[in-house]
Amino acid sequence: MTASPVAGVEVSPEHFIDGERVSTAATFEDLSPIDESHLADVARGGVEEVNAAVEAATRAFPAWAALGPAGRGEQLFRLADVIEARVDELAQVETLDNGSLLEASRLRVMKRGALNVRFFAELALEREERIWESNGVLNRVRHDPSGPAALITPWNAPFMLSTWKVGPALAAGCTAVLKPPEWAPLTCSLLADFASEAGLPPGVFNVVQGMGEEAGAALVAHPGIARISFTGSVDTARLIGTAAAKNITPVSFELGGKSPFLVFADADVEVAVETATYQYDHAGQICLAGTRLLVEERIAEGFLERFLGGVERRKLGDPREPDTDIGPLITREHLARVDGFVQRARAEGARVLAGGRVSPELGGLYYEPTLLTDVRQEMEVVQKEVFGPVLTLQTFRDEDEAVRLANDTEYGLAATVFTQDEGRAERLGEHLVAGTTWVNCFYARDLSAPFGGARHSGIGREGGEHSFDFYADVKTVARRI
């Protein structure tokens, strides 16, 4: 198999195992959501390729772990430098592969990939062992690398989310096998080239392409895997959890969301409206999006008028164009899923105030930003993650009702609150079920802060020290003194 030119960048469609490119007879087709054009025929791995990658990671593990934070950091800093030098290429390829906005990828998302790798390499250098004396015993807590880690990332931000896992895993001393998303695998393949260019030893970082039910299933069931980190859907997490349980393999899951977006009467409504329309970013294919608008009754009419005006101003179109605000959905399959939610909600009595259809001008995978009202709390569209440009609008009378509505789903990934009342902000921070609550802002992220979800939105936390704890076997050594 030869490298495919994508946006003028040579991208290998092959696996990356033990420092070498590996082809397979079986392939799968990768299409661009922008125009559904063919990008590449990608190697379709399975048990054989997974076994080879895990064996390579296992062989490389002792030497990589023995390097310590400084030795590993030296190589990871080089990887971060390589990523920074290739930001424009990465942005071009990922936009073609998953339909994300090119300007956002170039200016923010791809740079975050380098930041992820560098941050965790630096944090590993700064970590100090906890040592204390009690009852004549010197206690020492070690964080020993656990072994080969399976890393599985979604298609909505494949490169950034890969580095979000690869950075802490490698910095902690683990080796890794990455399973890219089959709907957008290309920038993960480039990450393998970057690792090789940075001089990471063979086997430290491996990439196995393929279907979730084939390569992914073989990887999470492999007894040689010490940790599994997965970002994706609840249904897939259930399958991974079942497979991991057979080997007692620890898992970290960052899963779906049905996040509330609460606007109180004392809020800065203009800022709240602007932020609310931003929830359509990446065609709503973001797990953190505040898709349930909950607005205090006495300002609901004015909020709705401003919001619909804001939606009209957001341009749906080719994500490579700088004035585009919303791009396409990822595949025909996903488009049908999103539209199915809207049509079933309409049949149940919901009212469509905006969108609710494929764009008649653009066609293809371009779905209009949609707002549904007259929805009931028990309706599917209120309770289940749509993962598309579909928001619902409900009203509340007081703070207690707002909290009740906000918490009334099986999810708990994030929440967004707009209020000028500091006391209320503190109360909501305490009472909302969410891994992250933003007050008068959205998507503010500090890499040292824990990130993850409650309920069906996940298990464990990523970020800062929490990532290292996951990728380590935490050990206490107690010595009589």
XYZ file of C-alpha atoms in Angstrom:
481
model
C 0.000 0.000 0.000
C 1.326 3.434 -0.884
C 0.832 6.770 0.814
C -2.197 8.727 -0.359
C -1.962 12.469 -1.087
C -4.576 14.237 1.039
C -4.685 18.031 0.775
C -1.185 17.806 -0.695
C 0.087 15.789 2.291
C 1.345 12.212 1.923
C -0.584 10.097 4.418
C 0.111 6.405 4.884
C -3.008 4.201 4.973
C -1.058 1.409 6.680
C -0.674 0.314 10.273
C 2.388 1.422 12.261
C 3.788 -1.481 14.282
C 7.199 -1.755 15.944
C 8.455 1.285 14.053
C 7.458 -0.019 10.624
C 4.558 0.444 8.254
C 2.522 -2.752 7.848
C -0.052 -3.401 5.130
C -3.003 -5.784 4.990
C -4.939 -7.212 2.069
C -8.221 -6.067 3.590
C -9.016 -2.342 3.483
C -11.847 0.061 4.210
C -12.797 3.220 2.337
C -12.332 6.635 3.922
C -14.558 9.378 2.503
C -14.528 13.134 3.079
C -17.768 14.437 4.621
C -17.292 17.706 2.746
C -18.294 16.212 -0.608
C -18.214 12.440 0.069
C -15.152 12.093 -2.144
C -12.706 9.223 -1.753
C -9.652 10.006 0.370
C -7.944 6.653 0.919
C -8.283 2.896 1.143
C -7.068 2.241 4.677
C -5.569 -0.977 6.042
C -8.203 -3.025 7.873
C -6.552 -4.759 10.806
C -7.724 -7.506 13.079
C -6.410 -10.025 15.588
C -3.090 -10.604 13.792
C -2.165 -6.922 13.640
C -3.330 -6.277 17.202
C -1.246 -9.192 18.489
C 1.827 -7.868 16.678
C 1.304 -4.332 18.028
C 0.787 -5.474 21.624
C 3.850 -7.723 21.409
C 5.903 -4.788 20.108
C 4.628 -2.533 22.894
C 5.401 -5.221 25.464
C 8.984 -5.616 24.221
C 9.553 -1.863 24.210
C 8.019 -1.263 27.634
C 10.904 -2.120 30.019
C 13.428 0.150 28.306
C 10.930 2.997 27.878
C 9.860 2.817 31.522
C 13.497 2.710 32.653
C 14.273 6.016 30.915
C 12.467 7.897 33.666
C 10.638 11.216 33.248
C 13.700 13.096 32.003
C 14.657 10.566 29.353
C 11.114 10.160 28.127
C 10.520 13.902 28.280
C 13.437 14.619 25.983
C 11.835 12.535 23.247
C 8.310 13.774 23.902
C 9.464 17.390 23.680
C 10.848 16.570 20.231
C 7.481 15.054 19.296
C 5.722 18.238 20.399
C 8.126 20.277 18.261
C 7.383 18.106 15.220
C 3.640 18.558 15.732
C 4.004 22.333 16.021
C 5.943 22.434 12.766
C 3.185 20.523 10.958
C 0.085 22.292 12.279
C -1.040 23.562 8.881
C -0.723 20.144 7.243
C -2.582 18.499 10.107
C -5.403 21.024 9.883
C -5.794 20.533 6.134
C -5.917 16.746 6.435
C -8.263 16.627 9.409
C -10.710 19.074 7.857
C -10.948 16.912 4.747
C -11.241 13.776 6.864
C -13.873 14.804 9.420
C -15.366 18.091 8.219
C -14.166 20.263 11.104
C -13.631 23.984 10.518
C -10.243 24.596 8.948
C -9.562 27.902 10.677
C -10.363 26.440 14.108
C -8.137 23.444 13.413
C -5.260 25.616 12.280
C -5.491 28.239 14.992
C -6.454 26.140 18.024
C -7.116 22.415 17.745
C -3.878 21.172 16.185
C -1.755 23.423 18.364
C -3.483 21.807 21.318
C -1.976 18.485 20.180
C 1.545 19.808 20.734
C 0.470 21.385 24.019
C -0.929 18.068 25.256
C 2.312 16.208 24.638
C 4.536 18.947 26.085
C 2.316 19.557 29.116
C 2.348 15.958 30.301
C 6.066 15.570 29.628
C 6.712 18.633 31.790
C 4.298 17.518 34.486
C 6.055 14.161 34.738
C 9.304 16.011 35.465
C 7.632 18.094 38.185
C 6.013 15.214 40.042
C 7.404 14.408 43.446
C 7.031 11.191 45.380
C 5.058 11.460 48.565
C 7.239 10.486 51.521
C 6.228 10.679 55.171
C 6.971 9.108 58.526
C 4.409 7.533 60.841
C 4.862 5.243 63.858
C 8.510 4.639 63.123
C 7.886 3.726 59.488
C 9.001 5.692 56.431
C 6.206 5.564 53.842
C 6.950 6.162 50.192
C 4.376 6.222 47.372
C 5.617 5.259 43.920
C 3.857 5.541 40.555
C 5.253 2.691 38.462
C 4.285 2.553 34.759
C 1.612 -0.089 34.259
C 2.518 -1.462 30.812
C 1.085 -1.310 27.280
C -1.997 0.905 27.035
C -4.835 0.632 24.511
C -5.951 4.092 23.377
C -9.178 4.463 21.384
C -10.266 7.856 20.072
C -13.375 9.204 18.286
C -13.669 10.818 14.881
C -14.801 14.301 15.911
C -11.308 15.423 17.027
C -9.062 12.425 16.310
C -5.650 14.082 16.432
C -6.172 16.277 19.479
C -7.883 13.532 21.475
C -5.163 11.049 20.512
C -2.483 13.332 21.922
C -4.671 13.867 25.010
C -4.182 10.139 25.666
C -0.758 9.513 24.132
C 0.842 12.404 26.045
C 0.153 11.185 29.593
C 0.465 7.485 28.722
C 3.968 7.840 27.277
C 5.060 10.444 29.831
C 4.009 8.080 32.617
C 6.242 5.375 31.141
C 3.647 3.223 29.390
C 3.878 2.143 25.781
C 0.806 2.491 23.568
C -1.319 0.956 20.851
C -3.641 3.518 19.280
C -6.837 2.470 17.483
C -7.921 5.436 15.295
C -11.554 6.058 14.359
C -12.483 4.369 11.090
C -14.501 7.400 9.957
C -11.492 9.758 10.246
C -8.187 7.897 10.689
C -5.722 9.976 8.714
C -4.233 12.403 11.243
C -3.663 9.518 13.666
C -1.564 7.923 10.945
C 0.416 11.158 10.648
C 1.001 11.058 14.417
C 2.835 7.752 13.901
C 5.113 9.402 11.320
C 5.765 12.255 13.744
C 6.680 9.812 16.521
C 9.167 8.140 14.218
C 10.597 11.504 13.140
C 10.985 12.518 16.794
C 13.030 9.378 17.444
C 10.685 7.398 19.691
C 12.016 3.822 19.889
C 10.222 1.121 17.869
C 7.268 -0.355 19.715
C 6.743 2.577 22.070
C 3.914 3.935 19.916
C 1.888 1.751 17.547
C -1.175 2.373 15.388
C -3.602 -0.328 14.259
C -6.239 0.804 11.755
C -9.578 -0.931 11.373
C -13.158 -1.420 12.444
C -14.209 -1.180 16.066
C -15.808 -4.629 16.046
C -12.610 -6.157 14.607
C -9.379 -4.343 15.531
C -10.950 -2.507 18.461
C -12.530 -5.632 19.930
C -9.293 -7.602 19.630
C -7.309 -4.809 21.268
C -9.485 -4.333 24.370
C -9.729 -8.099 24.896
C -5.968 -8.668 24.678
C -4.514 -9.993 27.951
C -1.275 -8.081 27.338
C -3.002 -4.702 27.646
C -2.546 -3.060 31.062
C -4.831 -0.047 30.614
C -7.694 0.924 28.285
C -8.571 4.569 27.627
C -11.635 5.141 25.464
C -13.534 8.211 24.324
C -16.806 7.534 22.546
C -20.331 6.259 22.988
C -21.961 4.617 25.982
C -22.952 1.549 23.958
C -19.382 0.923 22.818
C -18.113 1.483 26.361
C -20.401 -1.289 27.573
C -18.806 -3.708 25.098
C -15.292 -2.595 26.064
C -16.085 -2.883 29.754
C -17.324 -6.438 29.307
C -14.151 -7.431 27.438
C -11.881 -5.646 29.924
C -13.567 -7.321 32.882
C -12.424 -10.755 31.700
C -8.797 -9.662 32.137
C -9.464 -7.287 35.080
C -8.029 -4.484 32.935
C -8.599 -0.973 34.350
C -10.548 1.355 32.071
C -10.965 5.100 31.686
C -14.096 6.146 29.806
C -15.060 9.627 28.570
C -18.485 9.071 27.096
C -21.539 10.912 25.855
C -23.298 13.964 27.141
C -26.687 15.615 27.174
C -25.481 18.766 28.801
C -27.814 21.485 30.121
C -27.310 25.143 29.203
C -29.015 27.222 31.912
C -29.821 30.911 31.460
C -31.216 32.871 34.419
C -33.037 36.188 34.224
C -30.067 38.085 35.682
C -27.676 36.788 33.020
C -25.944 38.853 30.358
C -28.403 37.670 27.719
C -26.358 38.818 24.717
C -23.344 36.783 25.837
C -25.578 33.842 26.737
C -27.218 33.888 23.284
C -23.885 34.104 21.487
C -22.553 31.191 23.515
C -25.742 29.204 22.958
C -25.477 29.516 19.165
C -21.875 28.311 19.465
C -23.254 24.939 20.600
C -23.754 24.220 16.886
C -19.975 24.237 16.397
C -18.669 21.243 14.404
C -22.293 20.555 13.446
C -23.030 19.689 17.066
C -20.648 16.731 16.954
C -19.080 17.613 20.301
C -19.811 15.636 23.454
C -19.564 18.735 25.671
C -22.150 20.774 23.784
C -24.952 22.276 25.870
C -27.747 20.863 23.764
C -30.575 21.372 26.292
C -31.316 25.094 26.547
C -33.057 25.793 29.878
C -34.158 29.424 30.108
C -35.940 31.220 32.942
C -39.567 31.860 31.958
C -39.576 35.627 32.325
C -36.813 36.122 29.752
C -37.584 33.160 27.484
C -39.376 35.151 24.770
C -36.581 37.696 24.399
C -33.915 35.011 24.563
C -35.630 32.983 21.839
C -35.938 35.961 19.509
C -32.253 36.790 19.870
C -31.240 33.143 19.578
C -33.144 32.572 16.316
C -31.546 35.711 14.924
C -28.138 34.365 15.896
C -28.849 31.021 14.211
C -29.779 32.806 10.989
C -26.404 34.553 11.010
C -24.421 31.324 11.368
C -23.316 30.107 7.964
C -23.633 26.444 7.017
C -21.113 25.468 4.386
C -17.736 24.168 3.286
C -15.531 24.023 6.415
C -12.504 25.110 4.398
C -14.045 28.549 3.838
C -13.082 31.099 6.535
C -16.609 32.490 6.889
C -18.223 29.081 7.507
C -19.559 28.520 11.017
C -21.059 25.014 10.685
C -19.780 22.190 8.499
C -21.147 18.776 7.509
C -22.063 15.703 9.503
C -19.524 12.893 9.303
C -21.315 10.157 7.271
C -24.616 9.197 5.657
C -25.172 6.762 8.504
C -24.761 9.490 11.099
C -26.924 11.913 9.120
C -29.770 9.388 9.156
C -29.343 8.957 12.907
C -29.504 12.707 13.594
C -32.485 13.266 11.315
C -34.233 10.304 12.901
C -34.130 12.024 16.283
C -35.673 15.171 14.793
C -38.430 13.411 12.888
C -39.428 11.234 15.847
C -39.522 14.307 18.084
C -41.728 16.083 15.558
C -44.060 13.091 15.474
C -44.282 13.216 19.285
C -45.413 16.850 19.220
C -42.183 18.859 19.243
C -42.196 22.089 17.250
C -39.306 22.869 14.876
C -38.442 26.570 15.112
C -35.275 26.345 13.034
C -33.749 23.788 10.704
C -34.975 20.231 10.955
C -33.728 19.150 7.529
C -30.798 18.688 5.195
C -29.867 22.011 3.630
C -31.828 22.345 0.360
C -29.020 24.467 -1.108
C -26.038 22.343 -0.097
C -27.498 18.847 0.119
C -24.992 16.130 0.954
C -24.225 15.827 4.670
C -25.087 19.449 5.524
C -27.855 19.508 8.147
C -29.380 22.829 9.126
C -28.912 24.005 12.732
C -32.096 22.888 14.441
C -34.074 24.111 17.449
C -36.973 22.120 18.929
C -39.513 23.481 21.425
C -42.648 22.042 23.021
C -40.568 19.082 24.138
C -41.361 17.016 27.210
C -38.779 15.806 29.679
C -39.419 12.139 28.908
C -38.954 12.541 25.149
C -36.061 10.737 23.492
C -34.629 13.952 22.042
C -34.338 15.391 25.579
C -32.917 12.249 27.150
C -30.545 10.796 24.526
C -27.409 12.185 22.921
C -28.089 13.236 19.317
C -24.515 14.298 18.452
C -25.655 16.671 15.764
C -26.777 20.299 15.311
C -29.974 19.796 17.299
C -30.876 21.799 20.423
C -34.015 21.750 22.535
C -35.525 24.695 24.430
C -37.372 24.390 27.749
C -38.230 26.952 30.411
C -38.071 26.911 34.202
C -39.670 29.015 36.914
C -37.025 28.995 39.632
C -33.634 27.627 40.612
C -34.987 24.388 42.058
C -36.825 23.528 38.855
C -33.757 24.440 36.800
C -31.614 21.995 38.779
C -34.260 19.273 38.573
C -34.547 19.561 34.797
C -30.792 19.836 34.324
C -30.073 16.670 36.308
C -32.915 14.628 34.835
C -30.930 12.529 32.326
C -28.635 9.513 32.583
C -25.651 11.707 31.664
C -23.395 14.008 33.643
C -20.544 15.242 31.458
C -20.852 19.029 31.551
C -23.156 21.943 32.337
C -23.141 25.613 31.370
C -24.712 28.317 33.542
C -25.300 32.004 32.892
C -26.083 34.079 35.974
C -24.668 37.167 37.681
C -25.593 35.870 41.136
C -22.405 34.533 42.738
C -24.337 32.687 45.422
C -26.435 30.927 42.816
C -23.318 30.064 40.832
C -21.827 28.389 43.915
C -25.026 26.480 44.634
C -25.339 25.235 41.088
C -21.706 24.177 41.053
C -22.559 22.000 44.026
C -25.927 20.622 42.892
C -25.554 20.079 39.147
C -24.466 16.545 38.226
C -21.599 17.273 35.839
C -17.910 16.546 35.581
C -17.359 20.163 34.528
C -19.616 23.166 35.149
C -18.896 26.412 33.311
C -20.309 29.648 34.708
C -20.602 32.603 32.293
C -18.190 30.887 29.907
C -17.922 27.729 27.831
C -15.165 25.242 27.001
C -12.589 26.895 29.241
C -10.060 24.094 29.770
C -6.948 23.922 31.924
C -4.921 20.765 31.272
C -4.094 20.410 34.950
C -7.793 20.205 35.883
C -9.599 16.857 36.013
C -11.919 16.104 33.122
C -14.550 13.371 32.848
C -18.169 12.600 33.487
C -20.601 11.312 36.074
C -23.287 8.661 35.600
C -23.258 7.271 32.043
C -20.877 9.997 30.895
C -17.826 8.128 32.047
C -15.521 6.425 34.492
C -12.410 8.124 35.850
C -10.809 11.449 35.065
C -8.222 12.663 32.571
C -5.958 15.661 32.997
C -3.129 16.629 35.322
C -2.168 14.186 38.055
C -5.326 12.180 37.395
C -3.932 10.936 34.077
C -0.720 9.718 35.675
C -2.620 7.911 38.399
C -4.521 5.976 35.743
C -1.476 4.945 33.723
C 0.454 3.857 36.821
C 0.468 1.086 39.354
C 0.421 3.113 42.562
C 2.658 1.405 45.106
C 3.376 2.043 48.778
C 6.764 1.079 50.183
C 6.872 1.125 54.001
C 10.293 0.752 55.693
C 10.977 0.543 59.413
C 13.414 3.241 60.494
